[in-house]
CSV table of C-alpha atoms in Angstrom, one decimal:
chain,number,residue,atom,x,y,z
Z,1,UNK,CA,35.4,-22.4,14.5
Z,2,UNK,CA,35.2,-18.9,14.8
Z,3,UNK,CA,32.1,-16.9,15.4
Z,4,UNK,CA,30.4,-15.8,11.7
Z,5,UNK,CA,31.1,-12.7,10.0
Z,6,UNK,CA,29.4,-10.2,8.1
Z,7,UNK,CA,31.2,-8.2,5.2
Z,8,UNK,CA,29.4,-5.4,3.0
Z,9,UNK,CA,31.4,-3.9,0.4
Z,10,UNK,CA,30.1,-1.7,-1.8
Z,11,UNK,CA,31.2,-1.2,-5.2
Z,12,UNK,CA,33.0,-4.8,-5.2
Z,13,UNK,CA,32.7,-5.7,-8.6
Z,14,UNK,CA,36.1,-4.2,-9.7
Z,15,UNK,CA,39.5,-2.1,-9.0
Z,16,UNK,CA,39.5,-1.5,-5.3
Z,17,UNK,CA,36.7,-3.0,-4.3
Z,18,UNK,CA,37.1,-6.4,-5.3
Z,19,UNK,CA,40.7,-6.2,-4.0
Z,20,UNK,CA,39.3,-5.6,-0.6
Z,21,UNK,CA,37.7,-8.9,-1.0
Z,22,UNK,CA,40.4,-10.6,-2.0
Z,23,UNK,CA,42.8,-9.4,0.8
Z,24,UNK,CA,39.3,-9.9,3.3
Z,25,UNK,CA,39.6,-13.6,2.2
Z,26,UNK,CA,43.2,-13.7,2.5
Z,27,UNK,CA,43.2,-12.0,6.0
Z,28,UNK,CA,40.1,-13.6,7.4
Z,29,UNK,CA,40.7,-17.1,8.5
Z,30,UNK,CA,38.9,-19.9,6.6
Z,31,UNK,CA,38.6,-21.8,9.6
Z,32,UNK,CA,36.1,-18.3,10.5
Z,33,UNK,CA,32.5,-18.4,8.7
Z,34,UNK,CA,32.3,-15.4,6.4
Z,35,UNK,CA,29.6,-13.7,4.4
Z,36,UNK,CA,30.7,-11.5,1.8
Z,37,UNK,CA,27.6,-9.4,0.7
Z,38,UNK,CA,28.4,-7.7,-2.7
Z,39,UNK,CA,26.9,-4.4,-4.4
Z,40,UNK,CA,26.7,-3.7,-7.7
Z,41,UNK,CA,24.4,-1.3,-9.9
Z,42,UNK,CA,24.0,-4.2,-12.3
Z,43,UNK,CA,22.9,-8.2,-11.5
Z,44,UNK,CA,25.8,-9.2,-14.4
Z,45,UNK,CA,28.3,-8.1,-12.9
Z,46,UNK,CA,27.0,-9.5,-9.5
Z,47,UNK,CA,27.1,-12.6,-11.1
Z,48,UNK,CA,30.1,-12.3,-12.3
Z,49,UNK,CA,32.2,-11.1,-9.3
Z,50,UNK,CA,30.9,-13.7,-7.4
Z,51,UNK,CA,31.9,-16.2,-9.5
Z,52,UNK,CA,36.1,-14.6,-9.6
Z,53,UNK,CA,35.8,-14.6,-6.3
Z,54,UNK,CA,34.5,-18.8,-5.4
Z,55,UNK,CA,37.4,-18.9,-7.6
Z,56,UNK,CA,39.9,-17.1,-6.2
Z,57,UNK,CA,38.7,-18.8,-2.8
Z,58,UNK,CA,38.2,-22.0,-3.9
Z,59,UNK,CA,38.6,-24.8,-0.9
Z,60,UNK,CA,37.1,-22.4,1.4
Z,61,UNK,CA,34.0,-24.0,2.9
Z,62,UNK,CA,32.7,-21.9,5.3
Z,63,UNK,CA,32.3,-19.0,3.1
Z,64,UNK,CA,28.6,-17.8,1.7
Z,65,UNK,CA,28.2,-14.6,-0.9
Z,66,UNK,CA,25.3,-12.4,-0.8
Z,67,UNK,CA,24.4,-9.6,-2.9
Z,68,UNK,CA,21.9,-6.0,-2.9
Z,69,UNK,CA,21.5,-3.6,-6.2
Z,70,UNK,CA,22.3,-0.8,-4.8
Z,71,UNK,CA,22.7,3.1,-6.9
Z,72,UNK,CA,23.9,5.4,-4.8
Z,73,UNK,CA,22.9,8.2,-7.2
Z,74,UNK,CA,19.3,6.9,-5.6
Z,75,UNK,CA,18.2,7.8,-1.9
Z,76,UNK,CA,15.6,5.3,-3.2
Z,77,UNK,CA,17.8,2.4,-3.6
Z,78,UNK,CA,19.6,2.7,-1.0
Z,79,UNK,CA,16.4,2.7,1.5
Z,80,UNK,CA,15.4,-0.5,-0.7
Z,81,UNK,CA,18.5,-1.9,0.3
Z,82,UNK,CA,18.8,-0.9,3.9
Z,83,UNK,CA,15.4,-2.5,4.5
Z,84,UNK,CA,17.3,-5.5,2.4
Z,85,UNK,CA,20.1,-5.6,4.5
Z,86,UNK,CA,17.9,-5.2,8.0
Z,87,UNK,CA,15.4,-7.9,6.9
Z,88,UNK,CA,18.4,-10.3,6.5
Z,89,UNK,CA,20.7,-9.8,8.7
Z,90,UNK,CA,21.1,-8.9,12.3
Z,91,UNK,CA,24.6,-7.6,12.7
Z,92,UNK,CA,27.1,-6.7,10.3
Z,93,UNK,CA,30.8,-6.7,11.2
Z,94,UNK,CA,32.6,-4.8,8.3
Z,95,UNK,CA,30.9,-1.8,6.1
Z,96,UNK,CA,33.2,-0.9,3.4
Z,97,UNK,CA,32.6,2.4,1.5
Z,98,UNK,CA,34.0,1.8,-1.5
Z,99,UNK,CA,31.9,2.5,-4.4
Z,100,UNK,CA,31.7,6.0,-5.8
Z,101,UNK,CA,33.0,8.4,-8.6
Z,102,UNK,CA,34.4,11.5,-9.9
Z,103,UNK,CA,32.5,13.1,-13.0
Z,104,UNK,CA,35.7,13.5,-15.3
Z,105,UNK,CA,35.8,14.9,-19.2
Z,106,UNK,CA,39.4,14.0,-19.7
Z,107,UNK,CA,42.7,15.7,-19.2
Z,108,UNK,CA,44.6,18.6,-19.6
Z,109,UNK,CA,47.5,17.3,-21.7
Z,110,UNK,CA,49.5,20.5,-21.5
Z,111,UNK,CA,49.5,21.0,-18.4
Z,112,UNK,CA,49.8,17.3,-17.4
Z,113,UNK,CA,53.4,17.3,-19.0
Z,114,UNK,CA,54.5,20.6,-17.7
Z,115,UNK,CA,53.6,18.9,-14.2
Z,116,UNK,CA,55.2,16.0,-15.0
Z,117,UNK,CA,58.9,18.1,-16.2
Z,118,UNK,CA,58.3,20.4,-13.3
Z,119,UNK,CA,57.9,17.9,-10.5
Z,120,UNK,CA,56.9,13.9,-11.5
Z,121,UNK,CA,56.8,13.1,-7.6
Z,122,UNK,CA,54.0,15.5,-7.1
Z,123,UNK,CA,52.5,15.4,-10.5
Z,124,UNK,CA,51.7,11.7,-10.4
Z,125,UNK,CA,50.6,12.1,-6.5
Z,126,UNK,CA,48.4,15.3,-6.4
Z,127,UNK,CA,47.3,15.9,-10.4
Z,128,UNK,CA,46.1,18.9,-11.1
Z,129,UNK,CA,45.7,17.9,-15.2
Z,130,UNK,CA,42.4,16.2,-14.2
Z,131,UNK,CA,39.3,17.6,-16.0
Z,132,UNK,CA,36.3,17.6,-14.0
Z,133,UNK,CA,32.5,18.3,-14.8
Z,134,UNK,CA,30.9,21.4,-13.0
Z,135,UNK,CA,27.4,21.8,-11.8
Z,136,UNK,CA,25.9,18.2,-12.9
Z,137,UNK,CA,23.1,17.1,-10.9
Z,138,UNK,CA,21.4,13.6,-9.7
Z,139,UNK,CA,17.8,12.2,-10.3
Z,140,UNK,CA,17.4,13.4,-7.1
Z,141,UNK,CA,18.1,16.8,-7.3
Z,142,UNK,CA,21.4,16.9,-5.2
Z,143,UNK,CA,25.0,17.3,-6.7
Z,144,UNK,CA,25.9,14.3,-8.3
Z,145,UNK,CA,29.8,13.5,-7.1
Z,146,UNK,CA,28.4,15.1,-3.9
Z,147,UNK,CA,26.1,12.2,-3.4
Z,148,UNK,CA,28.0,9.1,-4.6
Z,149,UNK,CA,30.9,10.2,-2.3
Z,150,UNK,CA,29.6,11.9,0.4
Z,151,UNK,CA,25.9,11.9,1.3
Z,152,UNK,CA,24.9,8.3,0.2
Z,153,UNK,CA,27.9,7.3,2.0
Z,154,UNK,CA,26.2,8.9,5.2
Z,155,UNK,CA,23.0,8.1,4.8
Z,156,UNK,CA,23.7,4.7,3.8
Z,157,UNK,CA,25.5,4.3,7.4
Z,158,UNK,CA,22.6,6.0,8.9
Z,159,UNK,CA,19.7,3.5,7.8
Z,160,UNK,CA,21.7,0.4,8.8
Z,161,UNK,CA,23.4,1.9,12.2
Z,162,UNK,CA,21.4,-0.8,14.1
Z,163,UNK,CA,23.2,-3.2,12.4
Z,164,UNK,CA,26.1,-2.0,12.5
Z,165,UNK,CA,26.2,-0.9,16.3
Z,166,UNK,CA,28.0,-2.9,19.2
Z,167,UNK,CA,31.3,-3.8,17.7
Z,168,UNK,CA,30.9,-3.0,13.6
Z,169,UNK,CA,33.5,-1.2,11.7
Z,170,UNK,CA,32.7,1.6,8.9
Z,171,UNK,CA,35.9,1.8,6.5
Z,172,UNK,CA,35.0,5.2,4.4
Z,173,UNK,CA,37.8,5.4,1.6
Z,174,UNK,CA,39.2,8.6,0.9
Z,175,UNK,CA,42.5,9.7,-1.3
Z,176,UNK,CA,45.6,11.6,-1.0
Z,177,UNK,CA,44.4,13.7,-3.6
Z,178,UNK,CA,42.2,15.4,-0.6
Z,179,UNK,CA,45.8,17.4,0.1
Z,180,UNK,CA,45.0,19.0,-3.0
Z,181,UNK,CA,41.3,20.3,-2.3
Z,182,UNK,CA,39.5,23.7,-2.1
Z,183,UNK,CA,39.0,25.5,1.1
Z,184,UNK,CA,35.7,24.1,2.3
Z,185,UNK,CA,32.6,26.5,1.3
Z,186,UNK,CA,29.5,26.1,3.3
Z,187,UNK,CA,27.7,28.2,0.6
Z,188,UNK,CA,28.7,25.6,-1.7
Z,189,UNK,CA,28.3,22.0,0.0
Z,190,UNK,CA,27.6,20.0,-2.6
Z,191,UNK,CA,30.1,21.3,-4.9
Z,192,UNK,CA,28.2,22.3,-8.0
Z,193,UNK,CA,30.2,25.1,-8.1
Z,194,UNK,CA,33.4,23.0,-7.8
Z,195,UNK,CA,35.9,22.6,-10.5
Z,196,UNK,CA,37.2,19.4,-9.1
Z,197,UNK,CA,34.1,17.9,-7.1
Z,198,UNK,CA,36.0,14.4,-6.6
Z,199,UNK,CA,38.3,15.8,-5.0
Z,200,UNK,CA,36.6,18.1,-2.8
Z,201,UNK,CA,33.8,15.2,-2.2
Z,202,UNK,CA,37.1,13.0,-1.2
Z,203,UNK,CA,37.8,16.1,1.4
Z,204,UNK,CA,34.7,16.2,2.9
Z,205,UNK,CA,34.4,12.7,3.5
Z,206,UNK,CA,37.2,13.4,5.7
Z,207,UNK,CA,35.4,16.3,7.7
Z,208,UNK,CA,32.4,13.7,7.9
Z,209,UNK,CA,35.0,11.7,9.7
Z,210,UNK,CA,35.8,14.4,12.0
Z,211,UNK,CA,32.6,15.4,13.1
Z,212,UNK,CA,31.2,11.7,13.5
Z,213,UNK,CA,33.7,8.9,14.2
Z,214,UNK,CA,34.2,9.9,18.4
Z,215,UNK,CA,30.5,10.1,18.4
Z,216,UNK,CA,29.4,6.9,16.7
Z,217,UNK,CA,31.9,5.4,18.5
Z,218,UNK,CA,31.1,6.7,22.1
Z,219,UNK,CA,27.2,6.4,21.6
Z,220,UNK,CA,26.7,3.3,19.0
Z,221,UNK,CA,29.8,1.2,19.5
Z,222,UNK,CA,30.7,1.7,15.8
Z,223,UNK,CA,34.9,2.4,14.7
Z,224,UNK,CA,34.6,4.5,11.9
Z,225,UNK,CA,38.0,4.3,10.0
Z,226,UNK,CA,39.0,6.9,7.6
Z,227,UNK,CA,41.3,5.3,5.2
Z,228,UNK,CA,43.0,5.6,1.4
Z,229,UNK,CA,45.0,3.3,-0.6
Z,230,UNK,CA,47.7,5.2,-2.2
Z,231,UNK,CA,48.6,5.6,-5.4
Z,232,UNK,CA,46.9,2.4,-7.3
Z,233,UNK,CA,45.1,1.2,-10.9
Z,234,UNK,CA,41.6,1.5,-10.3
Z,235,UNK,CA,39.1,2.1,-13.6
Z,236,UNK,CA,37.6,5.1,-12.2
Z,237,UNK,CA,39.6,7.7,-14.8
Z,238,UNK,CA,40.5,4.5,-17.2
Z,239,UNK,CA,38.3,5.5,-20.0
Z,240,UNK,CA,40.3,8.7,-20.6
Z,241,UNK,CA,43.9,6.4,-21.4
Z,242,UNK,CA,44.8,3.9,-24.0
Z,243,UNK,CA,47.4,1.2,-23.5
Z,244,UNK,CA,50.4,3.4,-24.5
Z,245,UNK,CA,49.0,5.8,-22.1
Z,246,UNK,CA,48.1,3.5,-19.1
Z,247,UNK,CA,51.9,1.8,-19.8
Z,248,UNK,CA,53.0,5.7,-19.6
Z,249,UNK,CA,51.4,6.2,-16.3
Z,250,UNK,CA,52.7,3.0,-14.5
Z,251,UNK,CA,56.2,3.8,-15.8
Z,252,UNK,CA,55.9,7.0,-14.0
Z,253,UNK,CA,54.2,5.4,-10.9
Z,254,UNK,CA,56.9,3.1,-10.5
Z,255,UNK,CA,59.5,5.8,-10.8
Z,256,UNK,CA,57.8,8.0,-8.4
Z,257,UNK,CA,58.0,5.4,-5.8
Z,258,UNK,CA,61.9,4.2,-6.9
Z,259,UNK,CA,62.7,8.4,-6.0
Z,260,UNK,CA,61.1,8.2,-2.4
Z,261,UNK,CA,57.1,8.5,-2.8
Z,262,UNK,CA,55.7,5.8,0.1
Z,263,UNK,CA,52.2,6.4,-1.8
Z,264,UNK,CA,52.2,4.4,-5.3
Z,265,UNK,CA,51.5,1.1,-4.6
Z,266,UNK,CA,50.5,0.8,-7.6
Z,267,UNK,CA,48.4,-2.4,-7.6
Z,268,UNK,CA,44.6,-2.5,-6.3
Z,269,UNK,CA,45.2,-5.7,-3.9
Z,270,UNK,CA,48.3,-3.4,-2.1
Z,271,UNK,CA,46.1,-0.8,-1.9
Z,272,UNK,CA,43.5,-2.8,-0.1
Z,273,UNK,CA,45.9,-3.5,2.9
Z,274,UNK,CA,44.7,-0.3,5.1
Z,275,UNK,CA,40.9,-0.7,4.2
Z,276,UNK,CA,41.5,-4.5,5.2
Z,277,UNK,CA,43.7,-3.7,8.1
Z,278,UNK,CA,41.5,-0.5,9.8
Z,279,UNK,CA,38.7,-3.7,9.9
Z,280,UNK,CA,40.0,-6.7,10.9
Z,281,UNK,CA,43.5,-6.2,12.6
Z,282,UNK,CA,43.1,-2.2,13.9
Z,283,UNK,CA,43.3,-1.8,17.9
Z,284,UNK,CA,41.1,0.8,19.1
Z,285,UNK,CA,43.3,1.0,21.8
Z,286,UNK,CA,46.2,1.5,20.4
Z,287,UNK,CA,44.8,2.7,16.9
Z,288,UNK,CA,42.2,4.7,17.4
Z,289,UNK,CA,39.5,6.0,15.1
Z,290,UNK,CA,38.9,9.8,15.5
Z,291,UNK,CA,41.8,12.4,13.8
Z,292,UNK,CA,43.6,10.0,12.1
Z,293,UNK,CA,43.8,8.3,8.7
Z,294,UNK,CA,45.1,5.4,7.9
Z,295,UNK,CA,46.7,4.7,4.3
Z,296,UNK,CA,48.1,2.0,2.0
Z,297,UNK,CA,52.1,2.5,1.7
Z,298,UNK,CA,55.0,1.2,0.5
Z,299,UNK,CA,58.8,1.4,0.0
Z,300,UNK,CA,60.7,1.6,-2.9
Z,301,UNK,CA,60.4,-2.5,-3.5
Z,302,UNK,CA,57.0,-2.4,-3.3
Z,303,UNK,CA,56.8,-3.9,0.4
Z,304,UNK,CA,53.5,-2.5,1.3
Z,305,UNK,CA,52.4,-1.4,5.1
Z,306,UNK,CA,50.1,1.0,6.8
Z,307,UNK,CA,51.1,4.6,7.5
Z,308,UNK,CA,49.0,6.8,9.9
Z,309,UNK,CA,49.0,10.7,9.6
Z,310,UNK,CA,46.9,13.0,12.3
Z,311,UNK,CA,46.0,16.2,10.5
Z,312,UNK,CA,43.0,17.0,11.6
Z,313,UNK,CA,43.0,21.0,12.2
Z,314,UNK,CA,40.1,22.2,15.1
Z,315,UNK,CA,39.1,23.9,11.5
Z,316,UNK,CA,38.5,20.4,10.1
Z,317,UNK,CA,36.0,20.0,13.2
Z,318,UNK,CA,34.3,23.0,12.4
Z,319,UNK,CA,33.2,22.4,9.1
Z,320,UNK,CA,32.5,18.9,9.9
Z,321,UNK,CA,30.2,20.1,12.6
Z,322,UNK,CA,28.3,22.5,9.7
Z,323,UNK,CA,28.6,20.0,6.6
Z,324,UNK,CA,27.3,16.9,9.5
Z,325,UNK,CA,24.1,19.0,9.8
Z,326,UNK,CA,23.3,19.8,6.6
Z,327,UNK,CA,23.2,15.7,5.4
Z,328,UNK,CA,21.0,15.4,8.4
Z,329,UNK,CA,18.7,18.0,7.3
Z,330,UNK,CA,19.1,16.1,3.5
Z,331,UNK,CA,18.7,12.8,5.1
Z,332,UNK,CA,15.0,13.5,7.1
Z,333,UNK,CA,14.1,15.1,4.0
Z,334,UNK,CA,15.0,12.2,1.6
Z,335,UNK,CA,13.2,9.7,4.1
Z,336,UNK,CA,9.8,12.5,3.7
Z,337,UNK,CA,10.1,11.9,0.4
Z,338,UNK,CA,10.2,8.4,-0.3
Z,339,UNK,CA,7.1,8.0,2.1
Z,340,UNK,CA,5.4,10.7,0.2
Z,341,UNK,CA,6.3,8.5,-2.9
Z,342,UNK,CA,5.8,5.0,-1.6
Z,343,UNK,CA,2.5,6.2,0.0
């Protein structure tokens, strides 16, 4: 029997996230005791994702669930659950950072097919079609895509480190849409000025990475993986397509890949392999954590593995350096004010 394991993944109730479960349980040994904590906004679909996943694992003996609510529009909740997750446990092995958003109104339709004509490859692998909202703003007064994607990320990391530390792995998920973000603005940091804010939040993620992963790993003893999963169906733009629509969209996934795109993997559980990989099967030795991502790929028969690309620029470092300070400042200032509100 191997020694336990500790698995939080946020946002596990659906798309990616409960892929990453699925492959974790498929990667994982069952002869290995594991704990899967879920997180989930809502205690129905808690429920509920536990339950597809006992069944998707049924046999497995050695296997316990646990759950936290956690909103990470709320520096609240996610202080409730850090104290949660500290009070209960006193390591964790695997953090995935799954769960967040992008604040989209719909698409362009013109200009989707006048992508599409001019070049599909591209068009299905860095839209441009996708309509964002600009300037909205969370309960707690910070830019909202800004926080799900970015800042709750870190300061989620931040108020568990001690669990985390001596050996734990952080998988932050990014996405190759990044290639397609604005020049970094330290005027503008939590992009409410942004037209696309996921995709810049996606971006900064990655200069997060850059300014952090050495560190944490030199002084805590925590690999910090930076990771994305391709091209795949996740329900994070669903409500904007129909069937004929979503049927559309594969059609053209699967043809990107046939005409040589390694990115559309096209299914959740494919996508999952680099998340799943970076935490159970990476070797820091030989796979290390700082300047490089790690992604979900495949060929053109849908044979999936993980492709590394180093493209971290010294100006990448720069503004990971200036955006790393700034969630500092926001983080000592979110703790102020939950003790000033729990006082």
């Amino acid at each position: 029997m191997g020694t336990k394991r500790v698995a939080v993944i946020t946002g596990a109730n659906g798309g990616l996230g409960f892929a990453i479960a699925c492959r974790l349980l498929d990667t994982i040994p069952s002869s290995v005791p594991l704990t899967i904590v879920i997180t989930a906004r809502h205690l129905r679909k808690v429920v509920e994702t536990i339950g597809r996943l006992r069944a998707y694992a049924k046999g497995r003996d050695l296997l316990t669930f646990d759950y936290v609510l956690l909103d990470l529009t709320s520096v609240a909740s996610i202080s409730e659950v850090s104290n949660q997750l500290l009070s209960r446990y006193t390591h964790i092995d695997y953090l995935f950072c799954n769960a967040g958003g992008g604040d989209f109104t719909g698409i362009d339709w013109p200009a989707a097919f006048v992508e599409v004509l001019s070049n599909l490859k591209d068009a299905v692998t860095h839209p441009h079609f996708k309509v964002e909202r600009i300037g909205r703003v969370s309960r707690d007064s910070l830019g909202w895509v800004f926080q799900m994607n970015v800042f709750a990320n870190y300061f989620f990391m931040k108020q568990i480190s001690t669990l985390l530390s001596g050996g734990g792995r952080v998988i932050l998920i990014s996405s190759i849409e990044s290639r397609i973000a604005h020049d970094f603005d330290p005027e503008d940091i939590q992009l409410l000025h942004s037209d696309q804010p996921y995709v810049d939040s996606k971006k900064s993620l990655e200069l997060l990475h850059a300014a952090i992963a050495k560190r944490w790993a030199d002084e805590l003893g925590v690999l910090i993986y930076i990771t994305h999963p391709g091209i795949c169906q996740t329900s994070i733009f669903a409500e904007y397509l129909n069937f004929l629509t979503t049927f559309g969209m594969l059609c053209l996934f699967y043809i990107a890949r046939w005409i040589g795109s390694p990115w559309h993997v096209i299914s959740a559980y494919k996508g999952a392999l680099a998340p799943v990989w970076a935490a159970v099967d990476a070797v820091p030795e030989a796979d290390p954590v700082d300047g490089v991502t790690y992604a979900s790929a495949s060929d053109r028969l849908g044979r999936c593995y993980v492709k590394r690309t180093e493209d971290v620029t010294d100006e990448d470092r720069k503004n990971g350096a200036i955006l790393l300070q700034e969630l500092d400042k926001l983080a000592l200032n979110s703790l102020e004010r939950i003790k000033l509100e729990t006082a």
